[in-house]
Coordinates of C-alpha atoms in Angstrom, one line a residue:
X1 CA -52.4 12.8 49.8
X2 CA -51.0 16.1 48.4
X3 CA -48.5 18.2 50.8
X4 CA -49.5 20.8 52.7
X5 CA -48.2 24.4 52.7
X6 CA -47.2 24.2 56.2
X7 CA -48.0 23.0 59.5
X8 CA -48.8 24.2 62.6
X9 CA -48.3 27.4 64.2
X10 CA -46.6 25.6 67.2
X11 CA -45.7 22.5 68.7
X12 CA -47.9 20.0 71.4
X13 CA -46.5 21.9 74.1
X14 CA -48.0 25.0 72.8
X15 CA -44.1 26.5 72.6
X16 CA -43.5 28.7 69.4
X17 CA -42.3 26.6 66.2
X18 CA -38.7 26.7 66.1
X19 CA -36.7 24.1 66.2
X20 CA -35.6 22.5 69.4
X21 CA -33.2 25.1 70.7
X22 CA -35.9 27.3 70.1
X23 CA -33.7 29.3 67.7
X24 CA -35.0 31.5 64.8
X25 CA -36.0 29.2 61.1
X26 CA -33.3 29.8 59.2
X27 CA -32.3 28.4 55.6
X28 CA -29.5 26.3 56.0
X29 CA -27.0 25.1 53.3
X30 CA -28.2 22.7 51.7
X31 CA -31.5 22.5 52.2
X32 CA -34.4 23.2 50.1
X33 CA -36.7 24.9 52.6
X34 CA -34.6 26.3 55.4
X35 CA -35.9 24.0 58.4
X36 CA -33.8 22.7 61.4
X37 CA -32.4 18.9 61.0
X38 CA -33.8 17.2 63.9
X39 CA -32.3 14.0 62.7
X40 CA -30.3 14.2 66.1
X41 CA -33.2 14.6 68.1
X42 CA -35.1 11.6 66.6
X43 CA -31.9 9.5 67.4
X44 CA -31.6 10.1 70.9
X45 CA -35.6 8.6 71.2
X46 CA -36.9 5.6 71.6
X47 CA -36.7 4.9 68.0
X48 CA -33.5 5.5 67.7
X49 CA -32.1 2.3 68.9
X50 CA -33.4 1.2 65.1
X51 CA -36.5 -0.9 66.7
X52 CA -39.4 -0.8 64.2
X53 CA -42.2 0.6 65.7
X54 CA -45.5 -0.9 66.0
X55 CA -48.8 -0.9 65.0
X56 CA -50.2 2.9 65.7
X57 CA -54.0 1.9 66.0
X58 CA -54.7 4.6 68.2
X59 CA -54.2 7.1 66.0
X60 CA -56.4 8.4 63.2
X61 CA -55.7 8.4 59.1
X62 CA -57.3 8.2 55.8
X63 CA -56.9 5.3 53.4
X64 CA -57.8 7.7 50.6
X65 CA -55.0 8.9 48.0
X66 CA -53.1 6.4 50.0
X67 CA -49.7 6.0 48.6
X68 CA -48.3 3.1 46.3
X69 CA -46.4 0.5 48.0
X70 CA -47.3 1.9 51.4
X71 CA -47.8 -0.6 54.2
X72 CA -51.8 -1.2 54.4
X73 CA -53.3 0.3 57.3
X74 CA -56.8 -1.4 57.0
X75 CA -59.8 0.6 57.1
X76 CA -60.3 4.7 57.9
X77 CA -62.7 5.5 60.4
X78 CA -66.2 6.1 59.4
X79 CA -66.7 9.2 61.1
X80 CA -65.2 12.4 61.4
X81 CA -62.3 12.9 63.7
X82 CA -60.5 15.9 66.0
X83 CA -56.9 17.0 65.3
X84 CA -54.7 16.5 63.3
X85 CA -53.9 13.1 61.9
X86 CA -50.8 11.5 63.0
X87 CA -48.5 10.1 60.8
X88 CA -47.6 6.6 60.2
X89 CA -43.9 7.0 58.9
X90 CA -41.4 4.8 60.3
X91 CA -39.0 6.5 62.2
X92 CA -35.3 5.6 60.5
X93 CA -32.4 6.4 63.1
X94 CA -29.4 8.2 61.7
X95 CA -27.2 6.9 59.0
X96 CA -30.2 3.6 58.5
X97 CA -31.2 3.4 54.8
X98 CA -34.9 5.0 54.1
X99 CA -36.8 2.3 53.6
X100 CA -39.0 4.7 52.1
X101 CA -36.7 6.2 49.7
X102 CA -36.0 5.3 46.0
X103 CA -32.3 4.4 46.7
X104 CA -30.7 2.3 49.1
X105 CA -27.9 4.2 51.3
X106 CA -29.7 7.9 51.0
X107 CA -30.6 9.8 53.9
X108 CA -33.5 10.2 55.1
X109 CA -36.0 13.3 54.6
X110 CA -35.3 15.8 57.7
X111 CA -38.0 16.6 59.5
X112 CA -39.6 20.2 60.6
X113 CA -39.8 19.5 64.3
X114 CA -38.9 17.3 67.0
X115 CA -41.8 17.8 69.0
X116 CA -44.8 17.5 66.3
X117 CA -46.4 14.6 65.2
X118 CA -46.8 15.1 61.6
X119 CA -49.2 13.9 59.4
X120 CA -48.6 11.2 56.8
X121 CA -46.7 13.0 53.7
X122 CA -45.1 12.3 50.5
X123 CA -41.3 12.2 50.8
X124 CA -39.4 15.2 49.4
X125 CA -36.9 14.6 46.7
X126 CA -33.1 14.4 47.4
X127 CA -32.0 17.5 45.9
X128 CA -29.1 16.7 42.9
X129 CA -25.0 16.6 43.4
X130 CA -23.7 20.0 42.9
X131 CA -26.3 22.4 43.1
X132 CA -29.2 23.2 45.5
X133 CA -32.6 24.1 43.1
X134 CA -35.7 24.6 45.0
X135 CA -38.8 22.8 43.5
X136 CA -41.4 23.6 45.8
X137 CA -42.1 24.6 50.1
X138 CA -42.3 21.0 51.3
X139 CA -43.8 20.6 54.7
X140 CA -41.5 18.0 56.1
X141 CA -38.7 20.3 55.5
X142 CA -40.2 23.6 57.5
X143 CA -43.1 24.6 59.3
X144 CA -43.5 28.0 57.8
X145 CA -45.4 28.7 60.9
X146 CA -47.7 31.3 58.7
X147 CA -44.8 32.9 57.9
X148 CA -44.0 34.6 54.6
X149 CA -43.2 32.1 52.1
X150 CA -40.6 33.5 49.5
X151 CA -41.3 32.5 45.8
X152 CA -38.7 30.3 44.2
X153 CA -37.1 31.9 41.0
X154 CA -39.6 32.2 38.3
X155 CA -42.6 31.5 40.6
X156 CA -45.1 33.8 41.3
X157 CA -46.4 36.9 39.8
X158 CA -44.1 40.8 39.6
X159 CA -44.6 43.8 38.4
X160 CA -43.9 44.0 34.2
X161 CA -40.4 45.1 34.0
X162 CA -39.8 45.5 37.6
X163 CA -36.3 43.1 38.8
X164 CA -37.1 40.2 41.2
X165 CA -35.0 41.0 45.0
X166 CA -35.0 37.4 45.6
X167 CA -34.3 35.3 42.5
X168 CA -31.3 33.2 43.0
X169 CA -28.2 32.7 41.5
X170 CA -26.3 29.6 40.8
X171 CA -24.4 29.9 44.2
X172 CA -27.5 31.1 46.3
X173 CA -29.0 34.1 46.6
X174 CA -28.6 37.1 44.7
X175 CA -27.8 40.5 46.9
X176 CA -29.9 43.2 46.5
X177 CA -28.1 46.2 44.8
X178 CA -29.7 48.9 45.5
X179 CA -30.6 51.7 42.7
X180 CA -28.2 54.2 42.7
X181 CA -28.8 58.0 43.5
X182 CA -28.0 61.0 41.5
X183 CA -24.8 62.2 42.8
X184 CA -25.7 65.9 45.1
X185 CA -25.4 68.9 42.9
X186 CA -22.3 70.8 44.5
X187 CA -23.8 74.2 45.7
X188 CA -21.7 77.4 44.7
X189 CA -21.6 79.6 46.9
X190 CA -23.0 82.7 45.6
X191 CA -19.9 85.2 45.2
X192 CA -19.0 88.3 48.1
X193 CA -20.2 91.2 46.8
X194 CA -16.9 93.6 47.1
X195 CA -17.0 96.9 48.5
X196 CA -20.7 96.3 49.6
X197 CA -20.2 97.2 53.9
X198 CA -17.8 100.0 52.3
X199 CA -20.9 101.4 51.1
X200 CA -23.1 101.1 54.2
X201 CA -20.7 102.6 56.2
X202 CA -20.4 105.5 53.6
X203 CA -23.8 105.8 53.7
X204 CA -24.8 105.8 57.3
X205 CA -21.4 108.2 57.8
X206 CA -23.4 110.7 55.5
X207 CA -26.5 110.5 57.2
X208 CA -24.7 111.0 60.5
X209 CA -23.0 114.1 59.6
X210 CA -26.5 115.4 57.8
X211 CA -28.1 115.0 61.2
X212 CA -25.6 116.4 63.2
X213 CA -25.9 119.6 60.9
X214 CA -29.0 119.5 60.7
X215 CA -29.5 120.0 64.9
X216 CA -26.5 122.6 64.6
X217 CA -28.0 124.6 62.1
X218 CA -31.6 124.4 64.4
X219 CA -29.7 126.0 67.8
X220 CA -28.0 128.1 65.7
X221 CA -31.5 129.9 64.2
X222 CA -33.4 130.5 66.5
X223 CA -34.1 134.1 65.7
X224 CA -38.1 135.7 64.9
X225 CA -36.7 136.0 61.2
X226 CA -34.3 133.2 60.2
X227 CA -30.8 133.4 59.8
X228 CA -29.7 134.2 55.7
X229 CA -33.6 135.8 55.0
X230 CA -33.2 138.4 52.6
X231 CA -36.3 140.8 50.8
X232 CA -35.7 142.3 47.3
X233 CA -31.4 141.8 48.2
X234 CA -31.9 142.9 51.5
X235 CA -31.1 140.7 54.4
X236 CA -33.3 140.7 57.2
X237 CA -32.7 137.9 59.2
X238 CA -31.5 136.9 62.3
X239 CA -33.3 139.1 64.4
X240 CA -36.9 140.1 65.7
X241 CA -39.5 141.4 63.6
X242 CA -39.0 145.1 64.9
X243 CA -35.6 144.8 63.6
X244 CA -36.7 143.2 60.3
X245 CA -38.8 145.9 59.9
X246 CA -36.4 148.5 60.3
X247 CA -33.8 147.2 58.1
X248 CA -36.7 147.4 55.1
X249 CA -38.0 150.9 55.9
X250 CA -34.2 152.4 55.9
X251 CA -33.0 150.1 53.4
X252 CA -36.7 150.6 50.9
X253 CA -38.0 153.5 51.6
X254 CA -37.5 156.0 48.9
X255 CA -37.6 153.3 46.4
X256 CA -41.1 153.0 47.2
X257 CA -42.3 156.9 47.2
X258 CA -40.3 157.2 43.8
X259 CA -42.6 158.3 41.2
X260 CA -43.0 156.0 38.1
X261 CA -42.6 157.4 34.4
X262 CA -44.9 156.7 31.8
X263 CA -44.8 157.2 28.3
X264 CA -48.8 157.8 26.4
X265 CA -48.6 158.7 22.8
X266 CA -44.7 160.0 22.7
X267 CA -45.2 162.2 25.8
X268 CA -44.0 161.7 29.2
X269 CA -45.8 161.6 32.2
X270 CA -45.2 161.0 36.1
X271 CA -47.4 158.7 38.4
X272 CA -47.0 158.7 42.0
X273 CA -47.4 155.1 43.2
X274 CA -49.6 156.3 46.5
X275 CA -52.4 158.5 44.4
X276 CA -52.2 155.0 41.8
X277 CA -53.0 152.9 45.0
X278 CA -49.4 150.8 44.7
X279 CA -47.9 150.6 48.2
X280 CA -45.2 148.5 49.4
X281 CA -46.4 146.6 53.1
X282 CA -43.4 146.4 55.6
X283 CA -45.2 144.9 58.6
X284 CA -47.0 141.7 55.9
X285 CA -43.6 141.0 54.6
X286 CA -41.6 141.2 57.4
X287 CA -44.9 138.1 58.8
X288 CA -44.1 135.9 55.7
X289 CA -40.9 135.9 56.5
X290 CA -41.1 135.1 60.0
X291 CA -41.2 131.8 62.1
X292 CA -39.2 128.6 61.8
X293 CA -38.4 126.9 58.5
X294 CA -37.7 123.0 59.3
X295 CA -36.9 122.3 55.9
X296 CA -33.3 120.7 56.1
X297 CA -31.5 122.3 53.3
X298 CA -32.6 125.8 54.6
X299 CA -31.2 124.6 57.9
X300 CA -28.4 123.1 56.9
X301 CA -27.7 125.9 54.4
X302 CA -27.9 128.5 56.7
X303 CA -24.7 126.9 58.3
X304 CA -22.9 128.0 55.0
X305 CA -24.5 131.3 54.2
X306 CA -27.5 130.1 51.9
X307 CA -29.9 132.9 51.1
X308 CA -33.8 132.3 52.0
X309 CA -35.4 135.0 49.8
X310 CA -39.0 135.8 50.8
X311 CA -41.2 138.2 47.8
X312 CA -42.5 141.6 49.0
X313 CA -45.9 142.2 49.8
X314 CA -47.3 144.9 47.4
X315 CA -51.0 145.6 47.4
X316 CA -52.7 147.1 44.7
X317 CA -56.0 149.1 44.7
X318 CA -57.3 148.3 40.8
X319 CA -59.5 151.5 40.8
X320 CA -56.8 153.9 41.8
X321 CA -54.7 152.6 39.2
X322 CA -57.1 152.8 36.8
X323 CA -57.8 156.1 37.3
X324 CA -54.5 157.2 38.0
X325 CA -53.6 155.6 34.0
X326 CA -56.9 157.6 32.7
X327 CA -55.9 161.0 34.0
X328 CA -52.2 160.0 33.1
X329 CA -53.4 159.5 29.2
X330 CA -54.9 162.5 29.4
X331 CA -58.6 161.2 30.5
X332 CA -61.3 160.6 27.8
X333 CA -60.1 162.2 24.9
X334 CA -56.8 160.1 25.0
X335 CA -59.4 157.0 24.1
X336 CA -61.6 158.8 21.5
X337 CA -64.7 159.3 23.9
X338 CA -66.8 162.0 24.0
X339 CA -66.4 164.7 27.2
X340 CA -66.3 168.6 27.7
X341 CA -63.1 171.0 28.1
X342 CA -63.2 173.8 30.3
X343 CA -61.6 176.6 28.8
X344 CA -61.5 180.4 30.3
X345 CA -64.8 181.8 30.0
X346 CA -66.7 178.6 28.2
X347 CA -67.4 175.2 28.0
X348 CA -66.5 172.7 24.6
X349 CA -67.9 170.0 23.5
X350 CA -65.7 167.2 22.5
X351 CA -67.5 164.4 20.4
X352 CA -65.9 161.0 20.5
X353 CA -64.7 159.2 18.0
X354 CA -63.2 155.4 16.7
X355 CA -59.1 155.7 17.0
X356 CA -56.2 155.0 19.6
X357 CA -57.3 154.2 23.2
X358 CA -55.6 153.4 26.4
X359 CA -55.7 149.4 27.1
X360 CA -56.0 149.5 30.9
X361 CA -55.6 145.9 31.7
X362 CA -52.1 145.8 29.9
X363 CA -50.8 149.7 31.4
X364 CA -52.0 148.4 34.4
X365 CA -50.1 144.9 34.6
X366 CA -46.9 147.2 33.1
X367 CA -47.1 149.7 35.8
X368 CA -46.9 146.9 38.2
X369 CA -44.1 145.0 36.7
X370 CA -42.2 148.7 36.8
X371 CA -43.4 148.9 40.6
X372 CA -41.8 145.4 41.5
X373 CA -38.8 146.6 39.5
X374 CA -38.0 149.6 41.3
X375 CA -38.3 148.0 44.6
X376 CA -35.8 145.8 43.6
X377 CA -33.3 147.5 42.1
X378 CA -33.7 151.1 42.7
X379 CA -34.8 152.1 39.0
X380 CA -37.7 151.2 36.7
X381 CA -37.4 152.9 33.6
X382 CA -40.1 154.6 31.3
X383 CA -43.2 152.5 31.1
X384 CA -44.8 152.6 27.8
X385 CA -48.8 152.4 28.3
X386 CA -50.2 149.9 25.8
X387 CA -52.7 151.8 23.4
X388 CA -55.4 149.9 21.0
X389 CA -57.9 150.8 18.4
X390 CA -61.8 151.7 20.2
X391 CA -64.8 152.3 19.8
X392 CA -66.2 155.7 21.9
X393 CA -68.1 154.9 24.8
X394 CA -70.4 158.4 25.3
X395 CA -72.1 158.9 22.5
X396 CA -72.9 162.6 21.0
X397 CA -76.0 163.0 22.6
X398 CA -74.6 162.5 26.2
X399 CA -72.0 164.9 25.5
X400 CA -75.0 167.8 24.6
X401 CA -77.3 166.4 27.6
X402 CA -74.2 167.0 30.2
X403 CA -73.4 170.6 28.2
X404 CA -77.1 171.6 28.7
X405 CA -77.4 170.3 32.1
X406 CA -74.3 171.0 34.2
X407 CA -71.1 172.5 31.9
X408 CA -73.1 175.8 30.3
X409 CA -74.6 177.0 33.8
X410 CA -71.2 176.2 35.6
X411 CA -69.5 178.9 33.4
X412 CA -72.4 181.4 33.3
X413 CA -71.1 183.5 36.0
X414 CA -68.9 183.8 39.5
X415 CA -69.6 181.7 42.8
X416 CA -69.7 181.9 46.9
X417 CA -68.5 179.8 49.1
X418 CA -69.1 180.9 52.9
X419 CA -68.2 178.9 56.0
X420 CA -68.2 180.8 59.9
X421 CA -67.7 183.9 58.9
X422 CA -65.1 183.6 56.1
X423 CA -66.5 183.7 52.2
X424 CA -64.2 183.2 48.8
X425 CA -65.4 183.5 45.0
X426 CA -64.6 181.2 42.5
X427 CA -64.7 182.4 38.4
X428 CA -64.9 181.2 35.0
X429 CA -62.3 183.0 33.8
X430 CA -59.4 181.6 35.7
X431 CA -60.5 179.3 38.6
X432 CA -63.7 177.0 37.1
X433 CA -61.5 175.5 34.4
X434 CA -58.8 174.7 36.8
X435 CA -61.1 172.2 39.1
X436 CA -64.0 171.6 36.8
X437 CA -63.7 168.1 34.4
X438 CA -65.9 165.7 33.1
X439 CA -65.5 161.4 33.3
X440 CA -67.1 158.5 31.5
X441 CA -69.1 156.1 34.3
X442 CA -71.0 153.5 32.3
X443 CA -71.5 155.7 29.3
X444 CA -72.5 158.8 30.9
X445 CA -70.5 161.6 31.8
X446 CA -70.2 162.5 35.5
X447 CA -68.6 166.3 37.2
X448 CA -65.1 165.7 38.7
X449 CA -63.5 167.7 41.1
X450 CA -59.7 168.1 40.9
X451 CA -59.2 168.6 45.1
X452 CA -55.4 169.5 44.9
X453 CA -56.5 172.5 42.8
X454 CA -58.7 173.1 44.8
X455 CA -56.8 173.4 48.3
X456 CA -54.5 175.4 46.6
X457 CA -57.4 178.2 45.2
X458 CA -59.2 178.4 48.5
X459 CA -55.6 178.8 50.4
X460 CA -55.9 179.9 54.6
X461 CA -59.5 181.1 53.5
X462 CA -61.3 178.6 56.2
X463 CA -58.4 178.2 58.5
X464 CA -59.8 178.2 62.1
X465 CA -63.5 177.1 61.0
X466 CA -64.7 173.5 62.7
X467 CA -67.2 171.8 61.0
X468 CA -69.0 168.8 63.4
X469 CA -69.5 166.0 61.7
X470 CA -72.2 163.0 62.6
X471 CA -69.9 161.3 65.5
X472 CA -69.7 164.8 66.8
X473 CA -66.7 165.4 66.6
X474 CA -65.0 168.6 65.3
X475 CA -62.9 169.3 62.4
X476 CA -61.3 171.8 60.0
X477 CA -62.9 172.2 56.9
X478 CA -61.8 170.0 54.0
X479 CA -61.5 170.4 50.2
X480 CA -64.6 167.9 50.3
X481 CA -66.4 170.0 52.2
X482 CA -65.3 172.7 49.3
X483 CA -66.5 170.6 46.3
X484 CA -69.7 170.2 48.4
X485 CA -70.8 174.1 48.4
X486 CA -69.2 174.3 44.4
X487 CA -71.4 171.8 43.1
X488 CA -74.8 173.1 44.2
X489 CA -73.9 177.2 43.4
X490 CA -72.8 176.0 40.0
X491 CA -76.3 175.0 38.9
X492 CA -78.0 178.6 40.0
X493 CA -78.7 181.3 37.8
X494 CA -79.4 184.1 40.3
X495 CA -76.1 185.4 42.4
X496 CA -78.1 184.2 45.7
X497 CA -78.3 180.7 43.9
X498 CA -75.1 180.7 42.9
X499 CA -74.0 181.0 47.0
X500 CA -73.5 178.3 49.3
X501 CA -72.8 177.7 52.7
X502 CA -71.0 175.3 54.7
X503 CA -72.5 174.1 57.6
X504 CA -70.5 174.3 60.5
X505 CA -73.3 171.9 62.8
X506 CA -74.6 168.8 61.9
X507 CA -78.2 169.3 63.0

């Protein structure tokens, strides 16, 4: 019968398999399996005294694979039995010779447990003298109890190239080395940076001192007009607006009723900047530069005398200036259009022609540039007017249409003007040609009244007269009111068409 791989989990008494101390299975030296010698314990039985035991009918085995030499037991039982079959080993007591065994004198094989009754087996070798080889997990050595069974060297499969933990040496054995680990990569510690807190505490120093200047220079200015404000070098600030105001008018006043030069075709002429609609506004300036500024360098500035310049506010009425430039050149003729002179006594035709003209849009943007200047500094200097080559506007037959029309019968003959009483005559000799002219409107010519000239000609003649106007209310009469009467006696032919009357009542 071959042997078994192990026996039972546990011995008749249903205790655990050790041995008979109950201790743990251990491998002692020596021995080819690790089981405990109960040699001792099979002594102190009843077979121990050396008495061969008797027949064993009682208990169950099979004649089959029966080994040579082996006492015959007689005949198996026919049919099937329960447990496990006992064994029918002679019992040798310690130090007896095996009867069993190949030598004489040898010990015999130790057995698993003292409590089991073990099935007939096939004695285990003696291991040789001198070294202790395992050829195989005999039963009667251990009850592996289930247990892991560790392969013998060489026995059982591994993983290609991968080392065996438990192959032996020639003196037990082997101890498991483990593999060894990469030694730990020191970790440098990354390097101070110098001077770094010398820089945050620079920096939060400099923000400190900012904002404490920054809420000095805010209680400090608290003024209408900021503290350092200044308008064309004059400083304004750190006041109300009234005073703001005040400090401009005294300080800019003549600078802006100074009359420009200009310079047309080699001559010089004189503008006024109120009749050439350029003003210079006190009360918008002093507005823009008004109110709070949060920005912190003005705030902070102001603490050290910074400046906060704010431009002047200088409207410009374009048609003024244009015509201010026109009359300036000399009007028409200074552009090679056609118009009419009054002379004393007659009216001339003037027929226009291709040649030097003013260029309005540059004179314009010069006379400005001059304006700003004088504000500023106190001085402008002669403004040439830009001139370029044009093409007449009024054509000849315009300039005859207006001679027929309105010039000829103007200087035909004298005129009346009346208004409450009081009467004055106006002639073609000396007075027409001083407030009679002629102007280009989209290439036609169109009567122009010069109402300085005017005043001055008709003196104290209506002083004390009231005209009522539509609002009803009353007042003097005016060099309008003049022109008025002028224009419709001009066109008469009779002397009672060529008087008019100013009426003094609005119905």
């Amino acid at each position: 019968m071959g042997r078994p791989t192990g026996g039972p989990s546990g011995g008749p008494s249903g205790g655990p398999s050790g041995g008979p101390t109950g201790g743990p299975m251990g491998t002692p030296s020596g021995s080819s399996s690790g089981g405990f010698d109960v040699s001792g314990a099979v002594a102190a039985g009843p077979l121990g005294a050396g008495g061969a035991p008797g027949p064993r009918d009682d208990l169950p085995f099979f004649s089959a694979n029966q080994d040579p030499g082996a006492p015959d037991r007689g005949e198996g039982p026919s049919g099937p039995t329960t447990g496990p079959a006992a064994g029918d080993s002679p019992m040798v007591p310690p130090g007896a010779a095996n009867p069993l065994a190949p030598g004489a004198g040898q010990s015999p094989p130790r057995m698993s447990d003292d409590t089991a009754i073990l099935t007939p087996q096939k004695p285990a070798p003696e291991p040789p003298a001198g070294g202790n080889t395992s050829s195989g997990n005999v039963s009667g050595d251990t009850l592996t109890s289930g247990m892991r069974v560790v392969p013998s060297a060489g026995g059982g499969p591994k993983a290609p190239g991968a080392s065996d933990p438990f192959q032996q040496g020639p003196d037990g054995p082997a101890v498991h080395t483990p593999p060894k680990l990469p030694d730990p990569v020191p970790s440098t510690p990354a390097p101070k940076k110098k001077g770094r807190n010398k820089l945050v505490l620079l920096g939060a120093g400099v923000v400190g001192l900012a904002g404490v200047a920054y809420g000095a220079g805010l209680l400090m200015n608290h003024a209408d007009v900021p503290k350092g404000t200044t308008v064309a070098g004059v400083d304004i600030g750190g006041g109300t607006r009234d005073e703001a105001t005040t400090k401009l008018e005294n300080a800019l006043g003549k600078r802006t009723e100074q009359a420009l030069k200009l310079q047309v075709g080699g001559k010089s002429v004189a503008m006024e900047p109120a009749q050439a609609g350029l003003s210079f506004d006190t009360a918008s300036t002093v507005a823009a530069a008004a109110g709070s500024d949060y920005n912190p360098v003005s705030v902070i500035g102001s603490l050290f005398g910074n400046e906060r310049v704010v431009a002047p506010v200088m409207p410009v009425d374009e048609e003024k200036l244009a015509a201010s430039l026109q009359r300036a050149a000399g009007g028409a003729a200074a552009s090679g259009d056609g118009t009419i002179k009054f002379a004393p006594g007659k009216a001339v035709p003037v027929y226009g022609k291709t040649g030097k003209g003013l260029d309005i849009a540059q004179s314009a943007a010069a006379v400005k540039d001059a304006y700003h200047a004088q504000i500023e500094t106190g001085a402008s200097g002669a403004v040439p007017l830009a001139t370029s080559t044009q093409k007449p506007t009024i054509a000849d037959a315009e300039v005859d249409r207006k001679m027929q029309q309105f010039a000829e019968p103007a200087m035909s003959g004298l005129i009346t003007v009346k208004a409450g009483g009081a009467s004055i005559q106006f002639g073609p000799d000396k007075s027409l040609p001083k407030i009679l002219s002629v102007q280009p409107v989209n290439g036609k010519l169109v009567e122009k009244y010069n109402l300085p000239e005017l005043k001055k000609l008709y003196g104290t003649t209506f002083d004390g007269v009231l005209v009522t106007r539509g609002t009803g209310k009353k007042t003097p009469v005016q060099p309008t009111d003049v022109a008025a009467a002028i224009g419709k006696a001009l066109l008469g032919k009779t002397s009672a068409e060529r008087t008019a009357e100013i009426q003094t009542n609005a119905s």
